[in-house]
XYZ file of C-alpha atoms in Angstrom:
193
model
C 27.863 -53.415 34.945
C 24.252 -53.215 33.711
C 23.479 -52.687 30.069
C 21.287 -49.796 29.053
C 17.927 -50.887 27.651
C 17.602 -50.472 23.907
C 15.860 -47.529 22.293
C 13.028 -49.869 21.273
C 12.553 -51.108 24.858
C 12.439 -47.575 26.243
C 10.015 -46.518 23.508
C 7.731 -49.503 24.227
C 7.727 -48.813 28.005
C 6.857 -45.148 27.454
C 4.103 -46.075 25.000
C 2.608 -48.615 27.431
C 2.616 -45.931 30.141
C 0.708 -43.598 27.753
C 3.600 -41.163 27.391
C 3.822 -39.181 24.150
C 6.573 -37.003 22.686
C 5.901 -33.281 22.884
C 7.814 -30.330 21.502
C 8.849 -27.667 24.000
C 6.997 -24.412 23.308
C 8.876 -21.147 23.804
C 6.778 -18.193 24.923
C 7.413 -14.641 25.964
C 7.809 -14.284 29.712
C 4.860 -12.466 31.275
C 5.124 -10.249 34.333
C 2.379 -9.995 36.971
C 1.128 -6.685 35.550
C 0.908 -8.279 32.078
C -1.590 -10.828 33.414
C -3.605 -8.033 35.031
C -3.723 -6.065 31.767
C -4.833 -9.183 29.864
C -7.653 -9.783 32.346
C -8.641 -6.102 32.133
C -8.755 -6.366 28.338
C -10.976 -9.459 28.535
C -13.352 -7.684 30.951
C -13.507 -4.640 28.653
C -14.445 -6.867 25.708
C -17.112 -8.612 27.780
C -18.545 -5.206 28.712
C -18.686 -4.237 25.025
C -20.497 -7.501 24.233
C -23.004 -6.891 27.029
C -23.613 -3.310 25.859
C -24.011 -4.329 22.207
C -25.337 -7.810 21.430
C -23.959 -7.472 17.890
C -20.442 -6.386 18.943
C -18.778 -9.578 17.699
C -20.677 -9.326 14.424
C -19.251 -5.841 13.910
C -15.699 -6.787 14.882
C -13.245 -6.602 11.997
C -10.190 -8.805 12.621
C -6.901 -8.054 10.881
C -3.598 -9.867 10.723
C -0.522 -10.338 8.609
C 1.782 -13.212 7.711
C 5.274 -13.367 6.247
C 6.081 -15.692 3.360
C 9.724 -16.303 2.531
C 10.207 -16.534 -1.211
C 13.577 -18.265 -1.414
C 12.322 -21.861 -1.300
C 13.182 -22.966 2.232
C 13.816 -26.659 2.642
C 12.550 -28.613 5.652
C 15.652 -30.648 6.471
C 13.709 -32.850 8.912
C 11.760 -34.283 5.989
C 14.696 -34.560 3.609
C 16.955 -37.605 3.903
C 19.370 -39.170 1.496
C 20.635 -42.732 1.630
C 24.199 -43.497 0.677
C 26.990 -45.884 1.717
C 29.128 -42.906 2.823
C 28.430 -39.376 4.047
C 28.522 -36.989 1.099
C 28.400 -33.984 3.468
C 25.621 -32.519 1.347
C 24.337 -29.098 2.258
C 21.925 -26.460 1.030
C 22.907 -22.793 1.293
C 20.341 -20.290 2.539
C 20.385 -16.525 2.720
C 20.796 -15.066 6.188
C 17.972 -12.579 5.612
C 15.824 -14.139 2.951
C 13.472 -12.079 0.786
C 9.861 -12.220 1.889
C 6.409 -10.967 1.113
C 4.084 -9.801 3.868
C 0.387 -10.426 3.302
C -2.243 -8.482 5.283
C -5.994 -9.026 5.363
C -9.017 -8.125 7.454
C -12.126 -10.227 7.884
C -15.482 -9.651 9.500
C -19.093 -10.648 9.099
C -19.597 -8.049 6.369
C -16.697 -9.180 4.229
C -12.990 -9.425 3.595
C -10.463 -6.703 2.832
C -7.406 -7.933 1.000
C -5.227 -9.752 0.711
C -2.791 -6.846 0.496
C 0.816 -7.653 -0.427
C 3.847 -5.753 0.881
C 7.336 -6.211 -0.521
C 10.020 -6.067 2.155
C 9.445 -4.754 5.640
C 6.198 -3.019 6.552
C 6.703 0.324 8.258
C 4.203 2.881 9.532
C 4.192 4.853 6.255
C 3.413 1.759 4.137
C 0.786 0.579 6.626
C -0.936 3.987 6.755
C -0.971 4.229 2.951
C -2.594 0.787 2.764
C -5.190 1.716 5.409
C -6.058 4.948 3.606
C -6.035 3.690 0.012
C -7.021 0.015 0.171
C -8.726 -0.637 3.503
C -10.884 2.419 4.182
C -12.511 2.683 0.714
C -13.727 -0.921 1.041
C -15.107 -0.770 4.598
C -16.704 2.672 4.121
C -18.961 1.068 1.498
C -20.226 -1.559 3.945
C -23.736 -0.924 5.357
C -22.672 -1.060 9.012
C -19.421 0.922 8.655
C -20.425 3.267 11.472
C -20.652 0.291 13.846
C -17.471 -1.540 12.777
C -14.885 -2.121 15.493
C -11.392 -2.569 14.012
C -8.916 -4.953 15.686
C -5.190 -4.924 15.019
C -2.460 -6.637 17.027
C 0.694 -5.188 18.530
C 2.947 -5.302 15.440
C 5.261 -2.240 15.427
C 3.715 -0.520 12.360
C 0.264 -0.793 13.996
C 1.141 1.273 17.023
C 3.124 4.050 15.384
C 1.892 7.496 16.412
C 0.759 8.342 12.871
C -1.466 5.210 12.832
C -2.803 5.928 16.318
C -3.663 9.505 15.348
C -5.298 8.483 12.064
C -7.465 5.802 13.686
C -8.436 7.967 16.655
C -9.016 11.274 14.848
C -11.843 10.599 12.441
C -11.692 7.124 11.031
C -12.459 4.950 14.046
C -12.824 7.157 17.129
C -13.444 4.800 20.066
C -13.959 1.918 17.631
C -10.561 0.256 17.380
C -8.522 -2.024 19.572
C -4.791 -2.311 19.409
C -1.645 -1.204 21.124
C -2.152 2.407 22.184
C -5.924 2.378 21.662
C -7.540 4.946 23.973
C -10.467 2.704 24.914
C -9.286 -0.887 24.331
C -5.478 -1.180 24.382
C -3.831 -4.383 23.191
C -2.279 -6.162 26.213
C 1.376 -7.253 26.156
C 2.046 -10.414 24.138
C -1.692 -11.016 23.775
C -2.666 -13.946 21.571
C -4.005 -12.917 18.197
C -7.817 -12.975 18.078
C -8.055 -13.547 14.350
C -10.616 -16.296 13.637
């Protein structure tokens, strides 16, 4: 019976063969029509850039991030040395409290950061757009040329948001899920710089 090579031997052989460890990435499955919509979106953006050489300069990117406020511990970086297993553990909340931070950035400036406690819904998002976002960007010299980008987060595509953006604020000058002229494709990577 042959012995298995040691971990060190296997590691050395892989290293000599220029193999490296990689982490498996999980991604949303895309259907054929999703690819077609992504390509259509890219072509629409190219057309906007060809029609307006300053389109990218007038693009206002927005995004949000969640920050958990309970002090999560990275157990991969935490080790303890002992002559016996103490069965140490750290308790965590199932649904930990978090803060959501939203901001928008473009060539003309930055809006935010805006902090949301708890979950962001359409009502909170609309209130922020009306009271904190719009007053800032309306004061910018090129407001009438700004093109607002938002991703496909659920509060962004609520009907009340769609109607507010389309009605008077940004008619034909916003991209996002449900946008009449530049809809956000399924599972599209965020364009935030």
